[in-house]
PDB file of C-alpha atoms and ligand atoms in Angstrom:
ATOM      1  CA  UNK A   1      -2.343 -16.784   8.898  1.00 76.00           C
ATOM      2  CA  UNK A   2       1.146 -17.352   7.485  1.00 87.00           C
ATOM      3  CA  UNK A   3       2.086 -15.230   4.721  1.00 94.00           C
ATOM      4  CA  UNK A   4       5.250 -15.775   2.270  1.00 95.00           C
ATOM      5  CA  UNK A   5       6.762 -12.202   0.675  1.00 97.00           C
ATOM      6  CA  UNK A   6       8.759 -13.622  -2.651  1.00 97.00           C
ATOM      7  CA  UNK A   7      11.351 -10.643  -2.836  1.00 97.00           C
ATOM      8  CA  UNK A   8      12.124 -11.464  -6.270  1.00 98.00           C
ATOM      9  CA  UNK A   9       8.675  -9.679  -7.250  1.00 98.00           C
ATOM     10  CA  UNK A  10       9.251  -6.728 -10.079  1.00 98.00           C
ATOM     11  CA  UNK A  11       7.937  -4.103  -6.900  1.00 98.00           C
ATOM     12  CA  UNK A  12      10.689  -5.134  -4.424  1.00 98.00           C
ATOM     13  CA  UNK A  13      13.511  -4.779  -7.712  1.00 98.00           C
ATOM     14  CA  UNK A  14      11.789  -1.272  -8.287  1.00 98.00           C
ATOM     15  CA  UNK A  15      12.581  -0.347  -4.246  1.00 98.00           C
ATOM     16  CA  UNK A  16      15.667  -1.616  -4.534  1.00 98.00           C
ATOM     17  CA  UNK A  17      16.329   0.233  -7.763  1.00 98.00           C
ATOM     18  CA  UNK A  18      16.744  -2.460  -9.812  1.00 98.00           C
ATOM     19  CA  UNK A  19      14.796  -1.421 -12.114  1.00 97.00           C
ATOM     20  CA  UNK A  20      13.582   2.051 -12.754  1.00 98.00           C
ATOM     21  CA  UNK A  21      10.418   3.563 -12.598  1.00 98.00           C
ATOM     22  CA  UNK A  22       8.190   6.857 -13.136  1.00 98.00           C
ATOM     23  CA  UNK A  23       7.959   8.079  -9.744  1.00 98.00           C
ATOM     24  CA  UNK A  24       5.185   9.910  -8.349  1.00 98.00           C
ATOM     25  CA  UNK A  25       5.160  10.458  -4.981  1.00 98.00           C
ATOM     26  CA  UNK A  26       7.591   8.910  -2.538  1.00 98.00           C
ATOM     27  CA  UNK A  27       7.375   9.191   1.628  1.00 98.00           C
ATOM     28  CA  UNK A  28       8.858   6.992   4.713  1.00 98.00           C
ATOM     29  CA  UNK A  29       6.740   4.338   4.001  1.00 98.00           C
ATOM     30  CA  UNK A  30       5.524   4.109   0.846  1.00 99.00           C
ATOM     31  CA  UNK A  31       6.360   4.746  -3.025  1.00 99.00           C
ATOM     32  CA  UNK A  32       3.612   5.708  -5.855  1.00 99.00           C
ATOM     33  CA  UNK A  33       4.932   5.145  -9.565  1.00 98.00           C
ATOM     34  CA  UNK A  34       3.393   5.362 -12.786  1.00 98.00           C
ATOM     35  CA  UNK A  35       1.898   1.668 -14.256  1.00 98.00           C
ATOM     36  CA  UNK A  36       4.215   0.334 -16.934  1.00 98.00           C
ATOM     37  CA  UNK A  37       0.845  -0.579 -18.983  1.00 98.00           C
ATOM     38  CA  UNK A  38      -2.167   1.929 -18.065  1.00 98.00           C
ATOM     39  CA  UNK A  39      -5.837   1.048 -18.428  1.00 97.00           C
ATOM     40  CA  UNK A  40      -6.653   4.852 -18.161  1.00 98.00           C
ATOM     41  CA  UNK A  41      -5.041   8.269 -18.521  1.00 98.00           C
ATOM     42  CA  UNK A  42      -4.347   8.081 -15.216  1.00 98.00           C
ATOM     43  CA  UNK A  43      -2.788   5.106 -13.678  1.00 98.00           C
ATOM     44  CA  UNK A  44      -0.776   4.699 -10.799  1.00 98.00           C
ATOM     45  CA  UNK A  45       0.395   2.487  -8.307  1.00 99.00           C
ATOM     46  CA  UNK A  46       1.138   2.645  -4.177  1.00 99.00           C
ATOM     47  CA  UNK A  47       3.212   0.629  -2.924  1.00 99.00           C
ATOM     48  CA  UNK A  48       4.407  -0.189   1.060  1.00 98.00           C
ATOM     49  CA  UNK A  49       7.730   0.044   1.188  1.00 98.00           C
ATOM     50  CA  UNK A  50       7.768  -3.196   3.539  1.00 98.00           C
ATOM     51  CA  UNK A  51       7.565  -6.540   2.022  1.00 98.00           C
ATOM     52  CA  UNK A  52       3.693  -7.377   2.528  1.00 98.00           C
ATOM     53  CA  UNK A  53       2.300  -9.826   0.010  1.00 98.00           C
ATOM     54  CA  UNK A  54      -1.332  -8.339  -0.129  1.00 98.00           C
ATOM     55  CA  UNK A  55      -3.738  -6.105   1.689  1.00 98.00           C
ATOM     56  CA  UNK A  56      -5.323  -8.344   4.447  1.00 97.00           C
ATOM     57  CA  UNK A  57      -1.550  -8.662   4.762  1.00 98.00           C
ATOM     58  CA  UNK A  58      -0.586  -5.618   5.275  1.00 98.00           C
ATOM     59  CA  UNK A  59      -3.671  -4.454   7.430  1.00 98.00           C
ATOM     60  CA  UNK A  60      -2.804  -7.223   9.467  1.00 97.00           C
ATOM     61  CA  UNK A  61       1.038  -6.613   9.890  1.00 97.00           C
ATOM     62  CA  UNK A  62       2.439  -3.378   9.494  1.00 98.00           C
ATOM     63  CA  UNK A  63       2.826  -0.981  11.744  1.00 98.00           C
ATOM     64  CA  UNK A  64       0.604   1.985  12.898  1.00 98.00           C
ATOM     65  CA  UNK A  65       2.760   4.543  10.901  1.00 98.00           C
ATOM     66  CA  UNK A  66       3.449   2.145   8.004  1.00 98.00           C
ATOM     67  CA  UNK A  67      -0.186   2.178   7.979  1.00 98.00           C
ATOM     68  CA  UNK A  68      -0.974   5.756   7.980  1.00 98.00           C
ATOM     69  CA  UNK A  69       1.833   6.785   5.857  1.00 98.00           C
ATOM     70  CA  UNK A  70      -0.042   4.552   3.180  1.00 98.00           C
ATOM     71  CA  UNK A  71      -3.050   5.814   3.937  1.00 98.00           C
ATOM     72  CA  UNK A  72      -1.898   9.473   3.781  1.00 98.00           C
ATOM     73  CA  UNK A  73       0.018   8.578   0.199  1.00 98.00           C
ATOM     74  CA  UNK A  74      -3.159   7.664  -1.622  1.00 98.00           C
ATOM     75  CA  UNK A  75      -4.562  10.631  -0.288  1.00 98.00           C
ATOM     76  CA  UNK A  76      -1.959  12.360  -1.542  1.00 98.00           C
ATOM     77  CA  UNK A  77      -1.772  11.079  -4.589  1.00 98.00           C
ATOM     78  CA  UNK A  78      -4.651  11.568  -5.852  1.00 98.00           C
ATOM     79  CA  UNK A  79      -4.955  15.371  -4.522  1.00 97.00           C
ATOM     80  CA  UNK A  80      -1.546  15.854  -6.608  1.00 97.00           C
ATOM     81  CA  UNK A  81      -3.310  14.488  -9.628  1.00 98.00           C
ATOM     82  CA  UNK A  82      -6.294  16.613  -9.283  1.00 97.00           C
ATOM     83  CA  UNK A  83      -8.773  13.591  -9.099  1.00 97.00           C
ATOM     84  CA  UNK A  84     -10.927  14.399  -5.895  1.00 94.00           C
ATOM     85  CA  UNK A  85     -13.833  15.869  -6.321  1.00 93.00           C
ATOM     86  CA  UNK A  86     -15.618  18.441  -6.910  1.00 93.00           C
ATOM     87  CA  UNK A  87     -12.633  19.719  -8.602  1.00 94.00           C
ATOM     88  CA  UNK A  88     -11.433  16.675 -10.396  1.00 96.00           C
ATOM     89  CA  UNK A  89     -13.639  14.077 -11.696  1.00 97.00           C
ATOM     90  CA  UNK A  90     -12.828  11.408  -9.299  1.00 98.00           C
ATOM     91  CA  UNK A  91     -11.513   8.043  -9.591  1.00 98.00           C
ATOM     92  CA  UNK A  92     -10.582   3.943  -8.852  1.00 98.00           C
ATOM     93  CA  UNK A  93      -8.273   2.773  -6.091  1.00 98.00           C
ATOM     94  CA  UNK A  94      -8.461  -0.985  -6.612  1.00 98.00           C
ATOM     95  CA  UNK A  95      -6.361  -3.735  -4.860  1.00 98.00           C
ATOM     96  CA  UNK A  96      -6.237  -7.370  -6.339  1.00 98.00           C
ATOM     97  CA  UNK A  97      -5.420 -10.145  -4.524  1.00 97.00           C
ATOM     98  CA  UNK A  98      -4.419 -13.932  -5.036  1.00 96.00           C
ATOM     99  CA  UNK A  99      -6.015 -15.852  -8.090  1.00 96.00           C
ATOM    100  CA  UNK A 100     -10.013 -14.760  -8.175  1.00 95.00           C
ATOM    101  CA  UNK A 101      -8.552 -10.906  -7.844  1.00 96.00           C
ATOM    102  CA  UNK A 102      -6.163 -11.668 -10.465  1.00 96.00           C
ATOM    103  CA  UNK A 103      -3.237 -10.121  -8.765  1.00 98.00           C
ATOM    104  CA  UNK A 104      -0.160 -10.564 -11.147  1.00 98.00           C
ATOM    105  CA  UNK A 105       2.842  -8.987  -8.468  1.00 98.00           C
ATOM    106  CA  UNK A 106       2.756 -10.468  -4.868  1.00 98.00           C
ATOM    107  CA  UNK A 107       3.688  -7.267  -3.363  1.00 98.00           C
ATOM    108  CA  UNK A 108       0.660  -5.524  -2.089  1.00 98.00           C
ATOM    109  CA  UNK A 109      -0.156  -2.649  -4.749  1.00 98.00           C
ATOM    110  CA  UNK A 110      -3.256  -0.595  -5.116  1.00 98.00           C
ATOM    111  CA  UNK A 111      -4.707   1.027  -8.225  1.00 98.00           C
ATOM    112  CA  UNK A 112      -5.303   4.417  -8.475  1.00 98.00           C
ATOM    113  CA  UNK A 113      -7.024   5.361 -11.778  1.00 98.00           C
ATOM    114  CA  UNK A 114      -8.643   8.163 -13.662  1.00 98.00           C
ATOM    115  CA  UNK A 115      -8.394  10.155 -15.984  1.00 97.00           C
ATOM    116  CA  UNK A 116     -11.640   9.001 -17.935  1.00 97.00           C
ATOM    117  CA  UNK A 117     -15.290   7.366 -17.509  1.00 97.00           C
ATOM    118  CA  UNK A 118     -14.228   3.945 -15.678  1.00 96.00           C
ATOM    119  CA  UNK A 119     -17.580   2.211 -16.090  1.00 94.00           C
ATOM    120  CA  UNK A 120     -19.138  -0.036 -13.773  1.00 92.00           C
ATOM    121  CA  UNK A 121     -16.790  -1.849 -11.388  1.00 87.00           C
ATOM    122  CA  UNK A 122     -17.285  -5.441 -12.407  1.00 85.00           C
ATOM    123  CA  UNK A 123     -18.267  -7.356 -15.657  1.00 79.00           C
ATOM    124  CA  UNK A 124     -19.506 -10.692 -15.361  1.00 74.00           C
ATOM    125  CA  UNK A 125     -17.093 -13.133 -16.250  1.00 65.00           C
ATOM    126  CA  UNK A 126     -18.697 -16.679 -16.289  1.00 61.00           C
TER     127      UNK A 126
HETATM  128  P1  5GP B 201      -2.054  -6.654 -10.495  1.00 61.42           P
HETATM  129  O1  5GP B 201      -2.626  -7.440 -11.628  1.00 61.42           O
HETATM  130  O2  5GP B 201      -1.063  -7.462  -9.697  1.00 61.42           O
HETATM  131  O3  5GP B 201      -3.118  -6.023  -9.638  1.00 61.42           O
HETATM  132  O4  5GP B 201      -1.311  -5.421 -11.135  1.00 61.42           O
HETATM  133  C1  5GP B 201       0.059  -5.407 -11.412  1.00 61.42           C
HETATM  134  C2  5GP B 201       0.336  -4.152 -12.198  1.00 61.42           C
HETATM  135  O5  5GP B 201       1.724  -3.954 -12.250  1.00 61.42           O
HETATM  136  C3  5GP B 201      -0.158  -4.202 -13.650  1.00 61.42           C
HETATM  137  O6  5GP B 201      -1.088  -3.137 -13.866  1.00 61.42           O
HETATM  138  C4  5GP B 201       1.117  -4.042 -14.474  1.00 61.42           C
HETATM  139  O7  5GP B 201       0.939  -3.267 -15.631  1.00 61.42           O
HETATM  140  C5  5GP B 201       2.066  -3.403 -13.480  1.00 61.42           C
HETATM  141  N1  5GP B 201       3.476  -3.695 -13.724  1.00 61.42           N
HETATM  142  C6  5GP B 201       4.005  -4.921 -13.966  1.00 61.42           C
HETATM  143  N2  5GP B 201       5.339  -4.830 -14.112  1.00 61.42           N
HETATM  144  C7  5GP B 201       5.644  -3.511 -13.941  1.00 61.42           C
HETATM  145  C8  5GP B 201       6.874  -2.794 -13.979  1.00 61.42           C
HETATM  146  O8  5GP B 201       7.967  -3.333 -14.189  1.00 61.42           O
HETATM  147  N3  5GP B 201       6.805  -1.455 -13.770  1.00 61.42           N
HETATM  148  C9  5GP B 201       5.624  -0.822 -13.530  1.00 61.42           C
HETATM  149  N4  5GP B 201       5.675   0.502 -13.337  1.00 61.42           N
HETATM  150  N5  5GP B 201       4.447  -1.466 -13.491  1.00 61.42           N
HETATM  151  C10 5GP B 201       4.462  -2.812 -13.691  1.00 61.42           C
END
């Protein structure tokens, strides 16, 4: 499979510091920043720092550390928010892809949110 990184995306301006952004947590490898437009309380994004178009992508491409250090970073993340349980109240890591995942920046990106009751994963829209 043949994939195609656009690095005029809005999350390859943000690592090149085109444009700023809320950061989070930031390692090696990877970069988590606050969304511009949260659905929760909490709502933040991971990002690789590599220029991988999606998450079969990545998983598929990057290297072993790249791979871990994103890993790790979610982990991370969500300790320094306090979401894990049984202390916190737990949350959604979500990663969209193409057009039936509704992914709206090619550069892979995944979800982390909390902060309140999520509800059920998926609504039905048919
Ligand atoms: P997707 O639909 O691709 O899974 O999610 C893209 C996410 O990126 C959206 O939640 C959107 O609010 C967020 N986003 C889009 N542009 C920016 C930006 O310039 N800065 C930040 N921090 N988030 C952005």
């Amino acid at each position: 499979m043949a994939y195609t990184y656009d690095d005029t995306n809005i999350f390859a301006k943000i690592l090149r510091g085109e444009i700023p952004n809320k950061t989070v947590l930031e390692t090696e490898h990877s970069l988590a920043f606050e969304d511009i437009a949260p659905q929760a309380p909490i709502h933040v994004l991971v990002i690789p720092k590599g220029p991988y178009v999606s998450y079969d992508h990545f998983a598929q491409a990057a290297s072993d550390a790249e791979i871990v250090d994103f890993t790790r970073t979610i982990g991370q993340v969500c300790e320094k928010l306090g979401l894990q349980p049984p202390s916190g109240n737990g949350f959604r890591a979500i990663s969209n892809t193409g057009a039936h995942g509704v992914q709206e920046v090619p550069h892979l990106h995944v979800h982390i949110l909390g902060g309140r009751m999520l509800g059920r994963m998926l609504q039905r829209a048919e």
